[in-house]
Short mmCIF file of C-alpha atoms and ligand atoms in Angstrom, two decimals:
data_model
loop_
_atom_site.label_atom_id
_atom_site.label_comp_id
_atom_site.label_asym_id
_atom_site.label_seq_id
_atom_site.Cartn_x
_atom_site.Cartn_y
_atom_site.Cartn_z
CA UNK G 1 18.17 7.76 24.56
CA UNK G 2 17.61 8.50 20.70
CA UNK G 3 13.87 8.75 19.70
CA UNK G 4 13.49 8.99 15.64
CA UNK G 5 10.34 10.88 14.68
CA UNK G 6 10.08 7.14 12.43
CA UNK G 7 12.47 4.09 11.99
CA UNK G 8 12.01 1.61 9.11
CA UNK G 9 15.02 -0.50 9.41
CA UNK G 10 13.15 -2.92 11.82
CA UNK G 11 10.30 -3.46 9.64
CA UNK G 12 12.45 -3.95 6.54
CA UNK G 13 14.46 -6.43 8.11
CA UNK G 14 11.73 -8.62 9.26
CA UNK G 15 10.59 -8.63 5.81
CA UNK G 16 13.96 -9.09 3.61
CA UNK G 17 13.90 -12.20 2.65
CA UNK G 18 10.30 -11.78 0.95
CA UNK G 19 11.55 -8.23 -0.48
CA UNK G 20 14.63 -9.68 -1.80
CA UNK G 21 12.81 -12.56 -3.66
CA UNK G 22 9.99 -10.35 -5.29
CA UNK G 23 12.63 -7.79 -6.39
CA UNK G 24 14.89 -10.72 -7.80
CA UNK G 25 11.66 -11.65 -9.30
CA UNK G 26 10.65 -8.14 -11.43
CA UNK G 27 14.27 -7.48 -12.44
CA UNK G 28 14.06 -11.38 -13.89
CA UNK G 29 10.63 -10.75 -15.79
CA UNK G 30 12.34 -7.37 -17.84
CA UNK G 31 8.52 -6.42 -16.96
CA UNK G 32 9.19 -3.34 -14.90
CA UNK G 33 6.23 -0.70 -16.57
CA UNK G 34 2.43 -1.46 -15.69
CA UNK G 35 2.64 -5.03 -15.04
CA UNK G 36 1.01 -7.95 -13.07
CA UNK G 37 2.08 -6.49 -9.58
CA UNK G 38 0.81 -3.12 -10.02
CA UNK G 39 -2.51 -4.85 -11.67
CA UNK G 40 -2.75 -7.08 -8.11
CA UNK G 41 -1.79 -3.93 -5.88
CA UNK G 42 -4.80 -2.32 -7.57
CA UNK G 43 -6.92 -4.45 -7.50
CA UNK G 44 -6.62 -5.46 -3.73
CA UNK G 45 -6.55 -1.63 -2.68
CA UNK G 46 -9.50 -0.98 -4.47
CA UNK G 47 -10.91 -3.99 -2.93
CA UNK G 48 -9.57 -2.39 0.79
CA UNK G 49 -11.14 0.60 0.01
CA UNK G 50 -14.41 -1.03 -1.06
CA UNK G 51 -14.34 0.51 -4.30
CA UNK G 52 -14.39 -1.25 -7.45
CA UNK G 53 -11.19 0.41 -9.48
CA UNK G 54 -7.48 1.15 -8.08
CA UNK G 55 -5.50 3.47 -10.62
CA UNK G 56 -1.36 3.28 -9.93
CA UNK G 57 0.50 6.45 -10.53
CA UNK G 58 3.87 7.90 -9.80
CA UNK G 59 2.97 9.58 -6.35
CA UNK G 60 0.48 11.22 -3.90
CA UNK G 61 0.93 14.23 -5.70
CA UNK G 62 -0.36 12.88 -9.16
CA UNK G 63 -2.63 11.29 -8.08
CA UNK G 64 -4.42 14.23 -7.06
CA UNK G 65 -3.68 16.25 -10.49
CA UNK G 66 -4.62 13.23 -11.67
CA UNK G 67 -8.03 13.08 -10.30
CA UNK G 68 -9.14 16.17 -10.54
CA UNK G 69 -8.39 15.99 -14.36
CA UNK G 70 -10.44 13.24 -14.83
CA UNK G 71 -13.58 15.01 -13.39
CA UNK G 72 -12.87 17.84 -15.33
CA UNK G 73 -11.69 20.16 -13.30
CA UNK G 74 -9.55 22.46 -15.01
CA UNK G 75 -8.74 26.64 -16.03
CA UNK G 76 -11.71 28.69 -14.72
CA UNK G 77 -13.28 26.30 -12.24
CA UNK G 78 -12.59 26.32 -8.77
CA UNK G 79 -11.82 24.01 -5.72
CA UNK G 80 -12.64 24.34 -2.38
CA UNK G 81 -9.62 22.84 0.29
CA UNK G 82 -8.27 22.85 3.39
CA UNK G 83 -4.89 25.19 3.37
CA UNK G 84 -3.73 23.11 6.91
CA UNK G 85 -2.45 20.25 4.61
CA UNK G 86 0.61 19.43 2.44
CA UNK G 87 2.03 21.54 -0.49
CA UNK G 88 1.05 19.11 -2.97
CA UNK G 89 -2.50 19.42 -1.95
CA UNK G 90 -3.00 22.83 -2.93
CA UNK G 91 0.10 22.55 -5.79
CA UNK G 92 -2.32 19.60 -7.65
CA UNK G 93 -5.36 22.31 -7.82
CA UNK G 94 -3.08 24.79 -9.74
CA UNK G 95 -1.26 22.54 -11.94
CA UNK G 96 -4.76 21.13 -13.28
CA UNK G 97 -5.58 24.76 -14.23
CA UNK G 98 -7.77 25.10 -11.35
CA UNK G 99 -8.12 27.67 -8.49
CA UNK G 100 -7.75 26.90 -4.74
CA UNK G 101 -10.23 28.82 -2.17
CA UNK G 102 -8.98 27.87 1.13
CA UNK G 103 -11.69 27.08 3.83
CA UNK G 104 -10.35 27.22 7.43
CA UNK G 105 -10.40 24.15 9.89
CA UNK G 106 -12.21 22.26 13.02
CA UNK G 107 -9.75 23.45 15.71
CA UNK G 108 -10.48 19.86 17.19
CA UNK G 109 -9.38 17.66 13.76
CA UNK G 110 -7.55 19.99 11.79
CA UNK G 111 -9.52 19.04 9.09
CA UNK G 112 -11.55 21.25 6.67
CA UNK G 113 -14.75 23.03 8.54
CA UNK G 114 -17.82 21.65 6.74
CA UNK G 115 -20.07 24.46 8.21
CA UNK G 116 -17.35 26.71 6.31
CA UNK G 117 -17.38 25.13 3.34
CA UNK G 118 -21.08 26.18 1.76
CA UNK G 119 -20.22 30.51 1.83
CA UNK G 120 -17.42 29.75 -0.38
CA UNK G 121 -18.85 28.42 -2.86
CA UNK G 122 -19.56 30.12 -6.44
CA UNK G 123 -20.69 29.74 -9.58
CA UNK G 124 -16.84 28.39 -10.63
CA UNK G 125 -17.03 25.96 -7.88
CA UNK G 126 -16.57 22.48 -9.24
CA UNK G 127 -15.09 20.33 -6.20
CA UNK G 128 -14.58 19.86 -2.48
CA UNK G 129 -10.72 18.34 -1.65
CA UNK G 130 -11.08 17.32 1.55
CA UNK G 131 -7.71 16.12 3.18
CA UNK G 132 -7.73 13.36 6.24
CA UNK G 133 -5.25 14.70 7.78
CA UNK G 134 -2.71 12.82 10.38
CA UNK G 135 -4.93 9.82 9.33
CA UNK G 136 -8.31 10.63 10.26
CA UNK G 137 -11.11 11.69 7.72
CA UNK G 138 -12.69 15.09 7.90
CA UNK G 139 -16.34 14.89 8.50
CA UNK G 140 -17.58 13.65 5.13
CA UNK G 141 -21.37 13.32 6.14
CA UNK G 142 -22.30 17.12 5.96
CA UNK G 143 -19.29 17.42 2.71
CA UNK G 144 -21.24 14.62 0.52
CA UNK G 145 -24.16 16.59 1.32
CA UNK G 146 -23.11 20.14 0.03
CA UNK G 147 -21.75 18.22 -2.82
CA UNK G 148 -24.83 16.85 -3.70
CA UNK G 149 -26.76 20.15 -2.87
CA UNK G 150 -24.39 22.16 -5.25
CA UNK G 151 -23.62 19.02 -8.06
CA UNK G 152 -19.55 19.21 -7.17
CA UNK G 153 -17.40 16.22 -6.95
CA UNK G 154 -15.23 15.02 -3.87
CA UNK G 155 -11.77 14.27 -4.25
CA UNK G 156 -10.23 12.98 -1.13
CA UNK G 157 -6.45 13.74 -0.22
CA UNK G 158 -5.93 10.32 1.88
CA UNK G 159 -2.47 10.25 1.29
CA UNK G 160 -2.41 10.28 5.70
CA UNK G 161 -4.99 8.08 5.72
CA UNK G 162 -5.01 4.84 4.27
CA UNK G 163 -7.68 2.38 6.25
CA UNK G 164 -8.99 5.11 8.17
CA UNK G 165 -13.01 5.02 8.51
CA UNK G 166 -15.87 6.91 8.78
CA UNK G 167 -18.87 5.93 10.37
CA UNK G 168 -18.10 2.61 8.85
CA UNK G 169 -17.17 3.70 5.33
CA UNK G 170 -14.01 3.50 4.04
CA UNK G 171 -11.39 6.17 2.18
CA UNK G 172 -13.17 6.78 -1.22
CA UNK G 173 -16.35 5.42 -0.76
CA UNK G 174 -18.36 8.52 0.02
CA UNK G 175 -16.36 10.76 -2.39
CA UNK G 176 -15.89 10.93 -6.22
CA UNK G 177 -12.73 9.65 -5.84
CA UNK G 178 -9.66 9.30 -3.16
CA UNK G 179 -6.04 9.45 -3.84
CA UNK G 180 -3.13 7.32 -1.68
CA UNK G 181 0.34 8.35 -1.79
CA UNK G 182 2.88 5.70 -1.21
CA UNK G 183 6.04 7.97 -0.20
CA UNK G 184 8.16 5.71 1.78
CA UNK G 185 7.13 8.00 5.00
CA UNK G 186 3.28 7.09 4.41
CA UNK G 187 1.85 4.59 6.56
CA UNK G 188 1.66 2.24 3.28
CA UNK G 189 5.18 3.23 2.35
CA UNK G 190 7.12 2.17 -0.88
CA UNK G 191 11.19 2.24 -1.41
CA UNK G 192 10.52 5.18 -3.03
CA UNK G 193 7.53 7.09 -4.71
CA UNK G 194 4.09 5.73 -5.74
CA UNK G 195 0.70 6.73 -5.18
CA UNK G 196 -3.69 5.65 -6.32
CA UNK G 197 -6.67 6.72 -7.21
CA UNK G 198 -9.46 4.72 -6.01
CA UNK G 199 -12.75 5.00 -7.44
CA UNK G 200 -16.51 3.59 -7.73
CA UNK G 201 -16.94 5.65 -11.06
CA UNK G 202 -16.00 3.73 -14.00
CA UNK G 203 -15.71 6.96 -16.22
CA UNK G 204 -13.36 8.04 -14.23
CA UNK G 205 -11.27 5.49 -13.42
CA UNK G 206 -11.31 4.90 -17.39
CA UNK G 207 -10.34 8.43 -18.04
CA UNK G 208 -7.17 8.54 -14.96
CA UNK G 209 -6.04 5.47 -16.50
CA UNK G 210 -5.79 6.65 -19.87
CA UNK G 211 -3.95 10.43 -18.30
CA UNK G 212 -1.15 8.38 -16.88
CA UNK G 213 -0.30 7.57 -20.05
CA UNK G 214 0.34 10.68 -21.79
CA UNK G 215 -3.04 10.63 -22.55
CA UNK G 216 -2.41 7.79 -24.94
CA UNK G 217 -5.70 5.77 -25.95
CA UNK G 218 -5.06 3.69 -28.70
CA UNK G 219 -1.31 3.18 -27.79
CA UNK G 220 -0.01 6.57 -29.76
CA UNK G 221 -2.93 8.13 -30.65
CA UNK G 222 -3.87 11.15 -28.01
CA UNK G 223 -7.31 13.00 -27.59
CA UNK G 224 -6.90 14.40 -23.83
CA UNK G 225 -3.42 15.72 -22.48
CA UNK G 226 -1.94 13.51 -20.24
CA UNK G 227 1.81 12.64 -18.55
CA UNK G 228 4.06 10.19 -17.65
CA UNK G 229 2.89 9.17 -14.14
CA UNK G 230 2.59 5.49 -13.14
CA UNK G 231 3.62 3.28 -10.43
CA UNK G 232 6.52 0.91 -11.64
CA UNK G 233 6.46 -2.63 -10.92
CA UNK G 234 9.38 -2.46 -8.33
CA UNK G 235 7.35 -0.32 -6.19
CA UNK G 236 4.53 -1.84 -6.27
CA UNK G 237 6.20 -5.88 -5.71
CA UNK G 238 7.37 -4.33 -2.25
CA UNK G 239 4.03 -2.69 -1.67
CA UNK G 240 2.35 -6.00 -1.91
CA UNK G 241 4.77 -7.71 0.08
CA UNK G 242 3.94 -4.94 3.23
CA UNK G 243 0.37 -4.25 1.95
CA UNK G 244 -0.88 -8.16 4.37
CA UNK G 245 0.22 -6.20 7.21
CA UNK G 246 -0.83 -2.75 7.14
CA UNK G 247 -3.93 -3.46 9.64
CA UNK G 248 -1.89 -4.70 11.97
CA UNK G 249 0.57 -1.61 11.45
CA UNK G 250 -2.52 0.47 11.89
CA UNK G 251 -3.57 -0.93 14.88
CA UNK G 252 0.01 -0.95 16.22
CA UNK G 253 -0.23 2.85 15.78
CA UNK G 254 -3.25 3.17 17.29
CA UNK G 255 -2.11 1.34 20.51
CA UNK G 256 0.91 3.73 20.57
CA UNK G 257 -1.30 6.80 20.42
CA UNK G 258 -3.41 5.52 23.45
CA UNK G 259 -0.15 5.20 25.58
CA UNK G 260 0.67 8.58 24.00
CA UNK G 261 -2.48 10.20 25.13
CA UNK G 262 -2.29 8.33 28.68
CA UNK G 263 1.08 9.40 29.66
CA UNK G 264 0.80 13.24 28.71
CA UNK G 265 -3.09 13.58 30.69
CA UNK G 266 -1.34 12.19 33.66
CA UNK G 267 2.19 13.93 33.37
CA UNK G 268 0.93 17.11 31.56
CA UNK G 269 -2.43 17.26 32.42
CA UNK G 270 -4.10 20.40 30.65
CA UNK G 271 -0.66 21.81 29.13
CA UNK G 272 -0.47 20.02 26.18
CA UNK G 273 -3.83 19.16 24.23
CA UNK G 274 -3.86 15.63 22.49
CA UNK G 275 -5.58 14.32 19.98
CA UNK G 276 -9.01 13.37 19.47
CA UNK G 277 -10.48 10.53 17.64
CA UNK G 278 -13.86 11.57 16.69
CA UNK G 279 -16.69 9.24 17.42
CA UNK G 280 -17.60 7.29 14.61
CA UNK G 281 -13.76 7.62 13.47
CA UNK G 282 -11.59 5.25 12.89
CA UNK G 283 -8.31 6.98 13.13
CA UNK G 284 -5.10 5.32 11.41
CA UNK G 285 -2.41 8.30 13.43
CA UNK G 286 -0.09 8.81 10.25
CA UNK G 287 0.64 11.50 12.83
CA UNK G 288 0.63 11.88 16.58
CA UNK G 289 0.10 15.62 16.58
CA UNK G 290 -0.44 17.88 20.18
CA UNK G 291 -1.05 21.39 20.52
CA UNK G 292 1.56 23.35 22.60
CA UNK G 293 2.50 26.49 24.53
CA UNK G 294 5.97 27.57 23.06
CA UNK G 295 6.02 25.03 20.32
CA UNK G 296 9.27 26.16 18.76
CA UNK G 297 10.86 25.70 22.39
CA UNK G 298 9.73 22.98 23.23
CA UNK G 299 11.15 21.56 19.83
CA UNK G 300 14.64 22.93 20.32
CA UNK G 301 14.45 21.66 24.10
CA UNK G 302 13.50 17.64 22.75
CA UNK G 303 15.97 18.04 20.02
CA UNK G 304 18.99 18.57 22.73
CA UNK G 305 17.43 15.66 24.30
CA UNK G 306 17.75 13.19 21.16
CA UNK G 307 14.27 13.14 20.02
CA UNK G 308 12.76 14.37 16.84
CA UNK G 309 10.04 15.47 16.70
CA UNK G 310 8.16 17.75 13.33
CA UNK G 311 5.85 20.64 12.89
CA UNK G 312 3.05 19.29 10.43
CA UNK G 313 2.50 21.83 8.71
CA UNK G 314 4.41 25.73 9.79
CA UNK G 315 3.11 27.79 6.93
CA UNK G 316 -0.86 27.46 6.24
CA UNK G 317 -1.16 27.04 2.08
CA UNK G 318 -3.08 30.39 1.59
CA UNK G 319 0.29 32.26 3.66
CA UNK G 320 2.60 30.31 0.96
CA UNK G 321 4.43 32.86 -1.11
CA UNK G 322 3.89 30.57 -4.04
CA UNK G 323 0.58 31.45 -3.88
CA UNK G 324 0.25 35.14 -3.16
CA UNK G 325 -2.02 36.55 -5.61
CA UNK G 326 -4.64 34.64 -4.79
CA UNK G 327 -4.79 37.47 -2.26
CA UNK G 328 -5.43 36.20 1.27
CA UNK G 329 -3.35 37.83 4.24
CA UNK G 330 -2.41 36.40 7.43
CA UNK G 331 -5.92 36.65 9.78
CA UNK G 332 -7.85 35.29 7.04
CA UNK G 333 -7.94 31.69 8.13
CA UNK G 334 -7.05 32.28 12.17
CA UNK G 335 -7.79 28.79 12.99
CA UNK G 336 -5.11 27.11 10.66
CA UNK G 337 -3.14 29.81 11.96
CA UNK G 338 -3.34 29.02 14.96
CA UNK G 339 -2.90 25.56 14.35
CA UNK G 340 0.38 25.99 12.59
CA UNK G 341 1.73 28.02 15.37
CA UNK G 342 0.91 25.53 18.27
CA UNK G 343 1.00 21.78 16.29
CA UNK G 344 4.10 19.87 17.04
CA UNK G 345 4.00 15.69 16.16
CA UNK G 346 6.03 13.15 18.32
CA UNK G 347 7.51 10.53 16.44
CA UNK G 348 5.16 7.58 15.66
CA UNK G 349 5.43 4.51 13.78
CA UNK G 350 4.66 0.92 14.48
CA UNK G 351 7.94 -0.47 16.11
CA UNK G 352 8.32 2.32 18.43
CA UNK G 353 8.82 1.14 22.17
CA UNK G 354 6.94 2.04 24.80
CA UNK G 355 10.31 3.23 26.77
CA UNK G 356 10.79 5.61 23.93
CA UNK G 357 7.21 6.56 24.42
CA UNK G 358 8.04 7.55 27.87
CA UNK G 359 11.17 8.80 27.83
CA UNK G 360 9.64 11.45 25.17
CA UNK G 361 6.61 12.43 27.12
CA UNK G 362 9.47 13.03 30.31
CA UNK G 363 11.18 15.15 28.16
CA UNK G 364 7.99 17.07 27.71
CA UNK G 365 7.14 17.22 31.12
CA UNK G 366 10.25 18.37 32.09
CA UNK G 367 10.19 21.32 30.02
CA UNK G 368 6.94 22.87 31.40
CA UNK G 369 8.02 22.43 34.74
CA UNK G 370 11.64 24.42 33.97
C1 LIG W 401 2.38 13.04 1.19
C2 LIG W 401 1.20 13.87 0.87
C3 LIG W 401 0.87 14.19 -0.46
C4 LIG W 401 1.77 13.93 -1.63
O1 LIG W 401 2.17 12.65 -1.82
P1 LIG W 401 3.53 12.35 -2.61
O2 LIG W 401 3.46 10.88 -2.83
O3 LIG W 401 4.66 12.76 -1.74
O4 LIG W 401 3.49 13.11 -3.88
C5 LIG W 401 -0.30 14.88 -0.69
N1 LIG W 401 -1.10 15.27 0.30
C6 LIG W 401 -0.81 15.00 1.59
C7 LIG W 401 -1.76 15.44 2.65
C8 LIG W 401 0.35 14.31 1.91
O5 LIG W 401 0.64 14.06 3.20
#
């Protein structure tokens, strides 16, 4: 048996038909730039998100930059994140001018520590970047109220975690502002790149909107810096063709994570630790992610076996070359350490069959008792 770490050939062609008539419809407009389907795809993932303005852009990654443009953040201030996330996470601080400090993570989540969070603060600090990793938020409660302590904005990186919840509040309610990336991986995936800012703060919204376009407000005349970065109308006519079922995707994924997290207690028992959805969480499992004994092992052994499977993420952010003189050295952080050494995520994605499911957690079980 093969087991992809994600198909989405079965999903595409259950929706062809209504792909191929939006796409025939874009290329027959000649309106392909900032156009009626990215202004409805805004406005009903704004509306998702239960904030009042959605800002289209050309991917996760942007979006971020993006955001923390638009609240200022720039050379000299500094911006507290996780550095168990994504490159682009940590990438967006820098290329706004900014500097990351890296806070280490809740061995549980794998999301940002909030009792870490207030000792690295300064008198530079200007935002919290909290990242909801493999689709569930960190633990905003205790973040919104360091923020507020310390006057900082929130932006979250919910490029994982699109219709994830927290104690009944959604992705970019409780912070500043939230950014979606739409990479065709992503559980709200386009045929190519795309991401969003979602926001309750009209200023900012106003001011993202106007960085997208080089800045440009009147047309050609420029007062703040910006770049091309917007989400094109192909992209977004196919994301509002999938964007009806992405509940059902989410609880699809969540049904495969129970039957995940069923068959390795009673086949593994204690070797393998599985994920946990907080209480209070809803958790949308962009990633099904367990901590193992001999990881990389266990990887090569699955491999030979025909399933995939990915480390999310080997090489914590503040251990990136990239980003050496900021100084830190391995032991600085031990629990994304830790984490990067042991996490290993088993394909996941809403078609996958529950024969898969169980021929992969065999596999597992089979190597621990070699
Ligand atoms: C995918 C991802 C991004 C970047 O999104 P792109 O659309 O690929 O630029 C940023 N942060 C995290 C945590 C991601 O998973």
């Amino acid at each position: 048996m093969k087991v992809p770490m994600l198909d989405l050939s079965e999903q595409y062609q259950r929706l062809r038909a209504e792909m191929l008539t939006v796409l025939d419809e874009v290329m027959s407009s000649s309106r392909f730039i900032l156009g009626d389907h990215v202004k409805k795809l805004e406005t009903d993932v704004a509306a998702y998100s239960n904030v009042k303005h959605g800002i289209g852009c050309g991917n996760g990654s942007d979006a971020i930059h993006i955001a923390l443009q638009a609240a200022g953040v720039g050379p000299g201030d500094e911006v507290i994140t996780t550095p168990f996330t994504f490159f682009a996470t940590g990438g967006a601080i820098v290329r706004a001018g900014a500097k990351p400090v890296f806070v280490d993570i809740d061995p549980v989540t794998f999301n940002i520590d909030p009792a870490k969070i207030e000792e690295a603060i300064t008198e530079k600090t200007k935002a919290i970047l909290p990242v909801h990793l493999y689709g569930q938020m960190a633990d905003m409660d205790p973040i919104v109220e360091i923020a507020k302590k310390h006057g900082l904005f929130i932006i979250e990186d919910a490029a994982q975690a699109i219709g994830a919840k927290y104690k009944g509040k959604n992705v970019g309610e409780l912070g500043t502002a939230a950014t979606y990336s739409f990479f065709p991986t992503k559980n709200l995936g386009a045929y190519g790149d795309g991401g969003m800012i979602v926001t309750n703060d009209d200023e900012i919204a106003e001011k993202c909107r106007v960085i997208r376009v080089h800045g440009s407000k009147p047309k050609y005349y420029h007062h703040v810096l910006g770049y091309n970065s917007r989400l094109d109308e192909m992209q977004a006519a196919i994301l509002n063709v999938k964007f009806p079922h992405l509940n059902e995707w989410s609880e699809l994924r969540r049904e495969r994570a129970s039957t995940y997290t069923h068959l390795l207690n009673e086949m593994l028992g204690d070797v393998v630790v599985t994920p946990v959805e907080v209480e209070g969480h809803y958790h949308v499992f962009h990633q099904y992610t367990i901590r193992v004994p001999k990881r990389d092992e266990l990887q090569a052994f699955l491999k030979e076996n025909g399933v995939a499977t990915m480390v999310y993420y080997p090489l914590p952010l503040h251990l990136q070359p990239v980003f050496q003189e900021l100084g830190y050295k391995e032991g600085d952080l031990p629990e994304a350490e830790k984490a990067a050494k042991e996490a290993v995520s088993l394909p996941m994605f809403p078609e996958l069959k529950v024969e898969q499911q169980q021929y992969v957690v065999e596999k597992i079980a089979e190597f621990y008792k070699k």
